[in-house]
Amino acid sequence: MNILIVDDTRLNLEYAKNILIENKIPCHIFLANSGIDALQFLSSKRIDIVILDIVMPEIDGLEVLKKIRKDKKHNNIPVIMFTSLTDKQALKKSFEHGATDFINKPIEPIEFISRIKAAIRMRKYEMHLNETLNTIKDQNEELLSLNKKLQETQFYLVQKEKLVAIGQLAAGVAHEINNPIGYVSSNTETLSKYIDKIKTAIYKYRELLDCLNETDIQSKEIENRVAELYELKKKLHLDFILEDIGSLIDDSFQGLEKITKIVQSLRNFARHDLENDFNQYDLNDIVEESLLLIRNEAKYIIDIYKNMEELPLIFCNRTQLGQVLLNIMMNAVQAIKSQGKEDQGVITISTFSTKNHVVCEIIDNGPGIPKNIIDKIFNPFFTTKEVGAGTGLGLSISYDIVVHKHSGELLVNSELGQGSTFTVKLPIQKISS
Ligand SMILES: Nc1ncnc2c1ncn2[C@@H]1O[C@H](COP(=O)(O)OP(=O)(O)OP(=O)(O)O)[C@@H](O)[C@H]1O
Ligand SMILES: [Mg+2]
């Protein structure tokens, strides 16, 4: 503890110093006999307590006190004013400017020591407080950096989970695309055969025209050629072909449209630059898009029923909600499959709106969720699937998206042995015009 005693009377300085030494106060003592001296000590040494005479030539105690309190480094050290009976007015001012205590002059050893001890205690508390504050600051900084790392990790995990999901879906999507590609190419093949036949017929018609052009031609000849043409028309099924061409082309266009949609859904799902892309969307479109991706996973084992009412648009992030629906649908498919039952599983997807919300319910007739784990399913990394099969992030990410990013609700209701219902409830916001 470094104590600075400031007084322009040498005798007072020595007397005060002796009292401290005699009473074995554990401290280093510095003596200054003017205000200027005192300020020099304060700028060059770490001072913990100042005992400050009020009346001094040049810079008096009050001025020194003001300077101490202005200086950030010293503005909270205890400053005890040395005062004689005649200084009462100045003492009052000192307190107004932040003095901590006072000691009467002439010095009374008992009073002097007890005041000094009190100041030392106060200084120690304060130093302890500062240390604690600094530790808290450090810990806070550490927490902030850990939090940042956690966010980065979460982002990485979300991306990783997406990739896993995309991997799982890729095979299904390939299969799903295969079907329309199959009939588009078979239609194209048929169309090319049709075109050959049409060409053959057109050549014959041309020959007939040429023949009609020749004036000396026998009418018998014309008759023969016309008969030949009728024969060919029958043989090549030209009437049927002409009728069929239109529907073949329509079918092919539909197939191509389907492929485009599937590829688009997959692309939307994989994109992460759409993180902040909030806009007005129809939840039914997002449900359809997710269904396109899930359908093949469910094929032959699960019937999917849709019960979708017309919905008002909602302000939302399409990619994120697509991910939520996909996670929930995928869980339903996986839950039904995990039972390994012979009979067909059923997933019903309903959408409807209430006064303030649009709602999507995904109901499965899977195994249901046991009561003792239902409170945990939204926790990050909670999974009942085998190691490597599930990350346990699907529902926690979905919860974050619905509840925190869309101010909605994600609810679950489940009956063991009967199945589960997941409900996504999203607020309808007024479209500001
Ligand atoms: N429809 C459901 N039926 C039965 N259990 C379910 C259903 N949906 C979720 N669960 C339970 O909740 C757990 C957590 O689901 P969540 O989607 O968060 O992770 P996961 O499916 O295990 O793994 P991931 O989604 O990362 O592949 C699942 O392991 C499962 O036990
Ligand atoms: Mg899941």
Short mmCIF file of C-alpha atoms and ligand atoms in Angstrom, two decimals:
data_model
loop_
_atom_site.label_atom_id
_atom_site.label_comp_id
_atom_site.label_asym_id
_atom_site.label_seq_id
_atom_site.Cartn_x
_atom_site.Cartn_y
_atom_site.Cartn_z
CA MET A 1 0.00 0.00 0.00
CA ASN A 2 1.57 3.33 -1.04
CA ILE A 3 0.57 6.34 1.08
CA LEU A 4 1.36 9.87 0.00
CA ILE A 5 1.36 12.56 2.72
CA VAL A 6 1.18 16.14 1.45
CA ASP A 7 1.82 19.10 3.78
CA ASP A 8 3.89 22.29 3.46
CA THR A 9 4.98 21.99 7.11
CA ARG A 10 7.92 19.61 7.38
CA LEU A 11 7.13 18.93 11.04
CA ASN A 12 3.66 17.65 10.19
CA LEU A 13 5.05 15.36 7.51
CA GLU A 14 7.62 13.82 9.83
CA TYR A 15 5.16 13.48 12.68
CA ALA A 16 2.60 11.72 10.49
CA LYS A 17 5.28 9.44 9.06
CA ASN A 18 6.50 8.49 12.55
CA ILE A 19 3.02 7.64 13.76
CA LEU A 20 2.58 5.27 10.79
CA ILE A 21 5.92 3.62 11.44
CA GLU A 22 5.39 3.31 15.19
CA ASN A 23 2.02 1.69 14.65
CA LYS A 24 3.54 -0.73 12.12
CA ILE A 25 1.08 0.19 9.40
CA PRO A 26 2.17 -1.99 6.44
CA CYS A 27 2.83 0.62 3.79
CA HIS A 28 5.36 2.65 1.83
CA ILE A 29 5.33 6.30 2.77
CA PHE A 30 5.98 9.15 0.35
CA LEU A 31 6.24 12.75 1.56
CA ALA A 32 5.46 15.83 -0.53
CA ASN A 33 5.74 19.39 0.81
CA SER A 34 3.82 21.14 -1.93
CA GLY A 35 0.93 20.62 -4.31
CA ILE A 36 3.31 20.47 -7.27
CA ASP A 37 5.39 17.80 -5.55
CA ALA A 38 2.25 15.81 -4.80
CA LEU A 39 1.11 15.86 -8.44
CA GLN A 40 4.55 14.71 -9.54
CA PHE A 41 4.38 11.73 -7.18
CA LEU A 42 0.95 10.89 -8.45
CA SER A 43 2.07 10.89 -12.07
CA SER A 44 5.21 8.81 -11.48
CA LYS A 45 4.15 6.33 -8.76
CA ARG A 46 1.21 4.10 -8.01
CA ILE A 47 -0.37 5.87 -5.01
CA ASP A 48 -3.14 4.14 -3.05
CA ILE A 49 -4.04 6.73 -0.41
CA VAL A 50 -3.41 10.48 -0.23
CA ILE A 51 -3.37 12.55 2.97
CA LEU A 52 -3.72 16.09 1.76
CA ASP A 53 -3.22 19.38 3.56
CA ILE A 54 -5.75 22.01 2.50
CA VAL A 55 -3.85 25.26 2.97
CA MET A 56 -0.62 25.34 0.96
CA PRO A 57 1.07 28.03 -1.11
CA GLU A 58 0.84 27.99 -4.95
CA ILE A 59 -1.39 24.97 -5.56
CA ASP A 60 -3.54 24.35 -2.48
CA GLY A 61 -5.03 21.02 -1.37
CA LEU A 62 -8.41 21.73 -2.98
CA GLU A 63 -6.78 22.23 -6.41
CA VAL A 64 -4.74 19.05 -6.03
CA LEU A 65 -7.92 17.19 -5.05
CA LYS A 66 -9.76 18.47 -8.14
CA LYS A 67 -6.89 17.34 -10.37
CA ILE A 68 -6.86 13.90 -8.73
CA ARG A 69 -10.57 13.46 -9.28
CA LYS A 70 -10.32 14.56 -12.91
CA ASP A 71 -7.62 12.03 -13.66
CA LYS A 72 -9.09 8.64 -14.67
CA LYS A 73 -6.15 6.81 -13.11
CA HIS A 74 -6.70 8.24 -9.64
CA ASN A 75 -10.28 9.32 -9.53
CA ASN A 76 -11.26 6.64 -7.04
CA ILE A 77 -8.32 6.57 -4.58
CA PRO A 78 -9.14 7.63 -1.02
CA VAL A 79 -8.09 11.24 -0.33
CA ILE A 80 -8.07 12.26 3.35
CA MET A 81 -7.93 16.00 4.00
CA PHE A 82 -5.64 17.38 6.69
CA THR A 83 -7.53 20.16 8.36
CA SER A 84 -7.27 22.61 11.21
CA LEU A 85 -10.22 24.16 12.95
CA THR A 86 -9.96 27.31 10.86
CA ASP A 87 -10.27 25.40 7.56
CA LYS A 88 -13.91 24.31 8.01
CA GLN A 89 -15.25 26.18 4.97
CA ALA A 90 -12.49 24.73 2.78
CA LEU A 91 -13.20 21.27 4.21
CA LYS A 92 -16.85 21.55 3.16
CA LYS A 93 -15.70 22.38 -0.38
CA SER A 94 -13.27 19.45 -0.33
CA PHE A 95 -16.13 17.06 0.31
CA GLU A 96 -18.04 18.61 -2.55
CA HIS A 97 -15.08 17.79 -4.77
CA GLY A 98 -14.76 14.19 -3.72
CA ALA A 99 -12.66 14.06 -0.52
CA THR A 100 -13.06 10.75 1.27
CA ASP A 101 -12.46 11.71 4.89
CA PHE A 102 -10.61 14.25 7.07
CA ILE A 103 -8.04 14.25 9.87
CA ASN A 104 -7.80 17.10 12.34
CA LYS A 105 -4.64 19.06 12.94
CA PRO A 106 -2.77 19.07 15.22
CA ILE A 107 -2.52 15.34 14.70
CA GLU A 108 -4.08 13.12 17.32
CA PRO A 109 -2.32 9.67 16.90
CA ILE A 110 -5.35 7.49 17.73
CA GLU A 111 -7.64 9.40 15.37
CA PHE A 112 -4.95 9.49 12.69
CA ILE A 113 -4.31 5.74 12.81
CA SER A 114 -7.95 4.74 12.86
CA ARG A 115 -8.71 6.95 9.84
CA ILE A 116 -5.72 5.58 7.97
CA LYS A 117 -6.74 1.99 8.75
CA ALA A 118 -10.25 2.69 7.50
CA ALA A 119 -8.83 4.17 4.29
CA ILE A 120 -6.56 1.13 3.81
CA ARG A 121 -9.54 -1.20 4.25
CA MET A 122 -11.54 0.80 1.77
CA ARG A 123 -8.71 0.82 -0.74
CA LYS A 124 -8.27 -2.95 -0.38
CA TYR A 125 -11.97 -3.56 -0.97
CA GLU A 126 -11.83 -1.37 -3.98
CA MET A 127 -8.76 -3.10 -5.39
CA HIS A 128 -10.47 -6.43 -4.83
CA LEU A 129 -13.57 -5.12 -6.56
CA ASN A 130 -11.49 -3.93 -9.51
CA GLU A 131 -9.80 -7.30 -9.77
CA THR A 132 -13.18 -9.04 -9.70
CA LEU A 133 -14.49 -6.64 -12.33
CA ASN A 134 -11.50 -7.34 -14.54
CA THR A 135 -11.97 -11.08 -14.14
CA ILE A 136 -15.64 -10.70 -15.07
CA LYS A 137 -14.64 -8.61 -18.08
CA ASP A 138 -12.15 -11.29 -19.18
CA GLN A 139 -14.70 -14.03 -18.64
CA ASN A 140 -17.27 -12.03 -20.56
CA GLU A 141 -14.89 -11.63 -23.47
CA GLU A 142 -14.14 -15.33 -23.34
CA LEU A 143 -17.86 -16.08 -23.33
CA LEU A 144 -18.42 -13.79 -26.30
CA SER A 145 -15.71 -15.51 -28.28
CA LEU A 146 -17.04 -18.94 -27.28
CA ASN A 147 -20.50 -17.86 -28.32
CA LYS A 148 -19.14 -16.76 -31.69
CA LYS A 149 -17.40 -20.10 -32.11
CA LEU A 150 -20.63 -21.87 -31.15
CA GLN A 151 -22.53 -19.94 -33.79
CA GLU A 152 -19.92 -20.81 -36.38
CA THR A 153 -20.11 -24.46 -35.35
CA GLN A 154 -23.88 -24.40 -35.50
CA PHE A 155 -23.75 -22.88 -38.98
CA TYR A 156 -21.28 -25.54 -40.01
CA LEU A 157 -23.48 -28.27 -38.55
CA VAL A 158 -26.55 -26.92 -40.31
CA GLN A 159 -24.66 -26.96 -43.57
CA LYS A 160 -23.38 -30.44 -42.84
CA GLU A 161 -26.84 -31.65 -41.96
CA LYS A 162 -28.18 -30.19 -45.17
CA LEU A 163 -25.51 -31.99 -47.12
CA VAL A 164 -26.34 -35.28 -45.41
CA ALA A 165 -30.02 -34.73 -46.12
CA ILE A 166 -29.25 -33.86 -49.72
CA GLY A 167 -27.12 -36.98 -49.98
CA GLN A 168 -30.00 -39.09 -48.70
CA LEU A 169 -32.40 -37.42 -51.04
CA ALA A 170 -30.16 -37.42 -54.07
CA ALA A 171 -30.85 -41.08 -54.84
CA GLY A 172 -34.56 -40.56 -54.41
CA VAL A 173 -34.55 -37.46 -56.54
CA ALA A 174 -32.60 -39.22 -59.25
CA HIS A 175 -35.27 -41.92 -59.22
CA GLU A 176 -38.04 -39.35 -59.24
CA ILE A 177 -36.51 -37.60 -62.22
CA ASN A 178 -35.96 -40.90 -63.97
CA ASN A 179 -39.65 -41.49 -64.35
CA PRO A 180 -40.52 -38.31 -66.32
CA ILE A 181 -37.27 -38.62 -68.23
CA GLY A 182 -38.38 -42.16 -69.13
CA TYR A 183 -41.63 -41.12 -70.67
CA VAL A 184 -40.28 -37.99 -72.29
CA SER A 185 -37.68 -40.06 -74.14
CA SER A 186 -40.15 -42.82 -75.01
CA ASN A 187 -42.56 -40.17 -76.32
CA THR A 188 -39.79 -38.64 -78.37
CA GLU A 189 -38.94 -42.05 -79.83
CA THR A 190 -42.59 -42.67 -80.75
CA LEU A 191 -42.83 -39.18 -82.24
CA SER A 192 -39.81 -39.84 -84.44
CA LYS A 193 -41.44 -43.09 -85.73
CA TYR A 194 -44.65 -41.17 -86.36
CA ILE A 195 -42.74 -38.58 -88.31
CA ASP A 196 -41.21 -41.31 -90.56
CA LYS A 197 -44.68 -42.58 -91.30
CA ILE A 198 -46.06 -39.12 -91.96
CA LYS A 199 -43.14 -38.51 -94.32
CA THR A 200 -43.90 -41.72 -96.27
CA ALA A 201 -47.53 -40.64 -96.62
CA ILE A 202 -46.59 -37.14 -97.71
CA TYR A 203 -44.27 -38.54 -100.43
CA LYS A 204 -47.19 -40.59 -101.75
CA TYR A 205 -49.48 -37.56 -101.76
CA ARG A 206 -46.79 -35.70 -103.69
CA GLU A 207 -46.60 -38.49 -106.28
CA LEU A 208 -50.37 -38.28 -106.66
CA LEU A 209 -50.17 -34.53 -107.18
CA ASP A 210 -47.43 -34.96 -109.81
CA CYS A 211 -49.54 -37.62 -111.50
CA LEU A 212 -52.61 -35.34 -111.54
CA ASN A 213 -50.46 -32.69 -113.20
CA GLU A 214 -49.75 -34.88 -116.19
CA THR A 215 -52.65 -34.26 -118.57
CA ASP A 216 -52.45 -37.50 -120.61
CA ILE A 217 -52.83 -39.70 -117.58
CA GLN A 218 -55.49 -42.40 -117.57
CA SER A 219 -58.29 -42.04 -115.03
CA LYS A 220 -57.69 -45.67 -114.08
CA GLU A 221 -54.19 -44.73 -113.01
CA ILE A 222 -55.54 -42.00 -110.73
CA GLU A 223 -58.02 -44.38 -109.24
CA ASN A 224 -55.23 -46.82 -108.45
CA ARG A 225 -53.09 -44.20 -106.82
CA VAL A 226 -55.94 -42.86 -104.66
CA ALA A 227 -56.74 -46.42 -103.56
CA GLU A 228 -53.08 -46.90 -102.73
CA LEU A 229 -53.15 -43.75 -100.60
CA TYR A 230 -56.21 -44.88 -98.67
CA GLU A 231 -54.47 -48.21 -98.11
CA LEU A 232 -51.36 -46.46 -96.81
CA LYS A 233 -53.37 -44.17 -94.53
CA LYS A 234 -54.94 -47.24 -92.97
CA LYS A 235 -51.71 -49.15 -92.76
CA LEU A 236 -49.79 -46.29 -91.11
CA HIS A 237 -52.67 -45.45 -88.71
CA LEU A 238 -52.37 -41.86 -89.80
CA ASP A 239 -55.64 -40.77 -88.14
CA PHE A 240 -54.53 -42.17 -84.81
CA ILE A 241 -51.06 -40.65 -85.19
CA LEU A 242 -52.44 -37.20 -85.88
CA GLU A 243 -54.64 -37.45 -82.81
CA ASP A 244 -51.88 -38.86 -80.59
CA ILE A 245 -49.18 -36.35 -81.50
CA GLY A 246 -50.79 -33.56 -79.46
CA SER A 247 -51.09 -35.57 -76.26
CA LEU A 248 -47.55 -36.95 -76.63
CA ILE A 249 -46.20 -33.44 -76.83
CA ASP A 250 -48.35 -32.31 -73.86
CA ASP A 251 -47.15 -35.23 -71.76
CA SER A 252 -43.56 -34.48 -72.61
CA PHE A 253 -43.95 -30.86 -71.63
CA GLN A 254 -45.47 -31.93 -68.32
CA GLY A 255 -42.59 -34.32 -67.71
CA LEU A 256 -40.05 -31.62 -68.46
CA GLU A 257 -41.86 -29.21 -66.14
CA LYS A 258 -41.77 -31.80 -63.36
CA ILE A 259 -38.04 -32.34 -63.82
CA THR A 260 -37.46 -28.60 -63.73
CA LYS A 261 -39.46 -28.31 -60.49
CA ILE A 262 -37.61 -31.14 -58.78
CA VAL A 263 -34.23 -29.74 -59.75
CA GLN A 264 -35.34 -26.27 -58.62
CA SER A 265 -36.49 -27.61 -55.21
CA LEU A 266 -33.20 -29.35 -54.71
CA ARG A 267 -31.31 -26.23 -55.64
CA ASN A 268 -33.39 -24.08 -53.27
CA PHE A 269 -32.84 -26.55 -50.50
CA ALA A 270 -29.09 -26.59 -50.97
CA ARG A 271 -28.63 -22.85 -51.13
CA HIS A 272 -27.50 -21.11 -47.98
CA ASP A 273 -27.15 -17.62 -49.41
CA LEU A 274 -30.91 -17.32 -48.99
CA GLU A 275 -30.57 -17.17 -45.20
CA ASN A 276 -32.19 -13.72 -45.02
CA ASP A 277 -34.50 -14.05 -47.95
CA PHE A 278 -37.86 -13.23 -46.36
CA ASN A 279 -40.79 -12.65 -48.67
CA GLN A 280 -44.49 -13.33 -49.20
CA TYR A 281 -45.05 -17.02 -49.94
CA ASP A 282 -47.84 -19.57 -49.99
CA LEU A 283 -47.12 -22.31 -47.44
CA ASN A 284 -48.89 -24.82 -49.71
CA ASP A 285 -46.22 -24.26 -52.40
CA ILE A 286 -43.50 -24.97 -49.85
CA VAL A 287 -45.33 -28.13 -48.74
CA GLU A 288 -45.59 -29.31 -52.38
CA GLU A 289 -41.91 -28.60 -52.94
CA SER A 290 -40.90 -30.63 -49.88
CA LEU A 291 -43.26 -33.43 -50.91
CA LEU A 292 -41.56 -33.68 -54.29
CA LEU A 293 -38.32 -34.40 -52.50
CA ILE A 294 -39.75 -36.84 -49.96
CA ARG A 295 -42.13 -38.82 -52.16
CA ASN A 296 -39.63 -41.33 -53.36
CA GLU A 297 -38.49 -42.10 -49.80
CA ALA A 298 -42.07 -43.10 -49.05
CA LYS A 299 -42.81 -45.04 -52.23
CA TYR A 300 -44.43 -48.50 -51.88
CA ILE A 301 -44.36 -48.33 -48.05
CA ILE A 302 -46.27 -45.19 -47.17
CA ASP A 303 -49.38 -43.55 -48.60
CA ILE A 304 -49.26 -39.79 -48.47
CA TYR A 305 -52.60 -37.96 -48.26
CA LYS A 306 -52.96 -34.26 -48.76
CA ASN A 307 -55.70 -32.17 -47.29
CA MET A 308 -54.74 -28.66 -48.22
CA GLU A 309 -56.97 -25.62 -47.99
CA GLU A 310 -56.34 -22.34 -49.74
CA LEU A 311 -54.04 -20.19 -47.60
CA PRO A 312 -53.24 -16.50 -47.29
CA LEU A 313 -49.64 -15.59 -48.11
CA ILE A 314 -47.23 -15.35 -45.20
CA PHE A 315 -44.03 -13.40 -44.78
CA CYS A 316 -41.38 -16.07 -44.43
CA ASN A 317 -38.11 -17.59 -45.58
CA ARG A 318 -39.03 -20.22 -48.15
CA THR A 319 -35.77 -22.15 -47.96
CA GLN A 320 -35.84 -22.37 -44.19
CA LEU A 321 -39.49 -23.45 -43.99
CA GLY A 322 -38.81 -26.00 -46.73
CA GLN A 323 -36.10 -27.40 -44.53
CA VAL A 324 -38.47 -27.57 -41.53
CA LEU A 325 -41.17 -29.45 -43.45
CA LEU A 326 -38.62 -31.76 -44.99
CA ASN A 327 -37.13 -32.57 -41.56
CA ILE A 328 -40.55 -33.36 -40.11
CA MET A 329 -41.69 -35.38 -43.14
CA MET A 330 -38.39 -37.26 -43.19
CA ASN A 331 -38.78 -38.08 -39.47
CA ALA A 332 -42.31 -39.37 -40.13
CA VAL A 333 -41.09 -41.58 -42.98
CA GLN A 334 -38.16 -42.86 -40.91
CA ALA A 335 -40.45 -43.52 -37.90
CA ILE A 336 -42.88 -45.57 -40.00
CA LYS A 337 -40.09 -47.47 -41.72
CA SER A 338 -38.42 -48.23 -38.36
CA GLN A 339 -41.43 -50.40 -37.46
CA GLY A 340 -40.73 -52.73 -40.36
CA LYS A 341 -44.45 -53.46 -40.67
CA GLU A 342 -46.04 -55.26 -43.58
CA ASP A 343 -49.09 -53.03 -43.86
CA GLN A 344 -49.01 -49.64 -45.47
CA GLY A 345 -47.99 -46.59 -43.39
CA VAL A 346 -49.92 -43.35 -43.73
CA ILE A 347 -48.80 -39.74 -43.59
CA THR A 348 -51.46 -37.06 -43.81
CA ILE A 349 -50.51 -33.49 -44.51
CA SER A 350 -53.12 -30.85 -43.77
CA THR A 351 -52.93 -27.12 -44.16
CA PHE A 352 -55.49 -24.57 -43.05
CA SER A 353 -55.64 -21.05 -41.70
CA THR A 354 -57.09 -19.49 -38.58
CA LYS A 355 -57.64 -15.80 -37.90
CA ASN A 356 -53.98 -15.07 -37.22
CA HIS A 357 -52.08 -18.15 -38.38
CA VAL A 358 -51.48 -20.57 -41.20
CA VAL A 359 -51.06 -24.09 -39.94
CA CYS A 360 -49.51 -27.24 -41.36
CA GLU A 361 -50.07 -30.57 -39.62
CA ILE A 362 -47.99 -33.61 -40.46
CA ILE A 363 -49.58 -36.72 -39.05
CA ASP A 364 -48.02 -40.17 -39.17
CA ASN A 365 -49.21 -43.57 -37.96
CA GLY A 366 -45.71 -44.55 -36.88
CA PRO A 367 -44.61 -45.88 -33.47
CA GLY A 368 -45.25 -42.63 -31.56
CA ILE A 369 -42.87 -40.99 -29.12
CA PRO A 370 -42.49 -42.29 -25.53
CA LYS A 371 -43.57 -39.81 -22.82
CA ASN A 372 -40.14 -39.81 -21.17
CA ILE A 373 -38.37 -38.47 -24.26
CA ILE A 374 -40.99 -36.18 -25.79
CA ASP A 375 -39.59 -33.17 -23.89
CA LYS A 376 -36.13 -33.84 -25.29
CA ILE A 377 -36.77 -34.25 -29.01
CA PHE A 378 -36.21 -30.55 -29.76
CA ASN A 379 -32.85 -30.54 -27.94
CA PRO A 380 -29.81 -30.30 -30.20
CA PHE A 381 -28.14 -33.69 -30.75
CA PHE A 382 -31.00 -35.68 -29.20
CA THR A 383 -31.59 -38.74 -31.33
CA THR A 384 -32.84 -42.27 -30.85
CA LYS A 385 -31.40 -43.32 -34.16
CA GLU A 386 -28.30 -45.44 -34.48
CA VAL A 387 -24.88 -43.81 -34.36
CA GLY A 388 -24.28 -42.30 -37.76
CA ALA A 389 -27.95 -42.53 -38.78
CA GLY A 390 -29.17 -39.27 -37.26
CA THR A 391 -27.44 -36.14 -36.04
CA GLY A 392 -30.33 -35.23 -33.75
CA LEU A 393 -30.31 -31.75 -35.20
CA GLY A 394 -33.36 -31.90 -37.47
CA LEU A 395 -35.96 -30.83 -34.91
CA SER A 396 -33.74 -28.41 -33.01
CA ILE A 397 -32.96 -26.53 -36.21
CA SER A 398 -36.64 -26.65 -37.18
CA TYR A 399 -37.61 -25.27 -33.76
CA ASP A 400 -35.13 -22.43 -34.14
CA ILE A 401 -36.45 -21.59 -37.60
CA VAL A 402 -40.15 -21.69 -36.68
CA VAL A 403 -40.04 -20.20 -33.20
CA HIS A 404 -37.13 -17.78 -33.29
CA LYS A 405 -36.88 -16.81 -36.94
CA HIS A 406 -40.63 -16.78 -37.76
CA SER A 407 -42.24 -16.09 -34.35
CA GLY A 408 -44.32 -19.20 -34.84
CA GLU A 409 -44.96 -22.40 -32.90
CA LEU A 410 -43.77 -25.95 -33.43
CA LEU A 411 -45.88 -28.43 -31.47
CA VAL A 412 -45.88 -32.17 -31.09
CA ASN A 413 -48.56 -34.53 -29.97
CA SER A 414 -47.94 -38.23 -29.82
CA GLU A 415 -49.61 -41.39 -28.66
CA LEU A 416 -47.41 -44.43 -28.20
CA GLY A 417 -48.34 -47.10 -30.72
CA GLN A 418 -50.69 -44.73 -32.57
CA GLY A 419 -48.44 -42.16 -34.22
CA SER A 420 -47.33 -38.55 -33.99
CA THR A 421 -48.60 -35.16 -35.11
CA PHE A 422 -46.24 -32.27 -35.68
CA THR A 423 -47.89 -28.87 -36.06
CA VAL A 424 -46.19 -25.86 -37.61
CA LYS A 425 -48.06 -22.66 -36.82
CA LEU A 426 -46.95 -19.45 -38.51
CA PRO A 427 -48.28 -15.93 -37.99
CA ILE A 428 -50.01 -14.16 -40.85
CA GLN A 429 -48.53 -10.72 -41.02
CA LYS A 430 -50.28 -7.82 -42.62
CA ILE A 431 -48.76 -6.99 -46.00
CA SER A 432 -47.61 -3.41 -45.61
CA SER A 433 -48.43 -1.50 -48.78
N1 LIG B 1 -42.56 -38.66 -36.36
C1 LIG B 1 -41.81 -39.17 -35.37
N2 LIG B 1 -42.15 -40.36 -34.79
C2 LIG B 1 -41.41 -40.90 -33.79
N3 LIG B 1 -40.31 -40.32 -33.27
C3 LIG B 1 -39.92 -39.13 -33.79
C4 LIG B 1 -40.65 -38.51 -34.86
N4 LIG B 1 -40.02 -37.35 -35.15
C5 LIG B 1 -38.97 -37.26 -34.31
N5 LIG B 1 -38.89 -38.32 -33.51
C6 LIG B 1 -37.89 -38.55 -32.44
O1 LIG B 1 -37.19 -37.36 -32.20
C7 LIG B 1 -35.79 -37.56 -32.33
C8 LIG B 1 -35.12 -36.29 -32.79
O2 LIG B 1 -35.48 -35.98 -34.12
P1 LIG B 1 -34.52 -35.09 -34.99
O3 LIG B 1 -35.16 -34.89 -36.31
O4 LIG B 1 -34.15 -33.86 -34.22
O5 LIG B 1 -33.20 -35.94 -35.10
P2 LIG B 1 -32.99 -37.33 -35.89
O6 LIG B 1 -34.12 -37.52 -36.84
O7 LIG B 1 -32.75 -38.38 -34.87
O8 LIG B 1 -31.66 -37.03 -36.68
P3 LIG B 1 -31.51 -36.11 -37.99
O9 LIG B 1 -32.80 -35.37 -38.18
O10 LIG B 1 -30.41 -35.19 -37.66
O11 LIG B 1 -31.22 -37.06 -39.08
C9 LIG B 1 -35.65 -38.72 -33.27
O12 LIG B 1 -34.44 -39.42 -33.09
C10 LIG B 1 -36.85 -39.59 -32.85
O13 LIG B 1 -36.57 -40.33 -31.70
MG MG B 2 -34.71 -35.98 -38.19
#
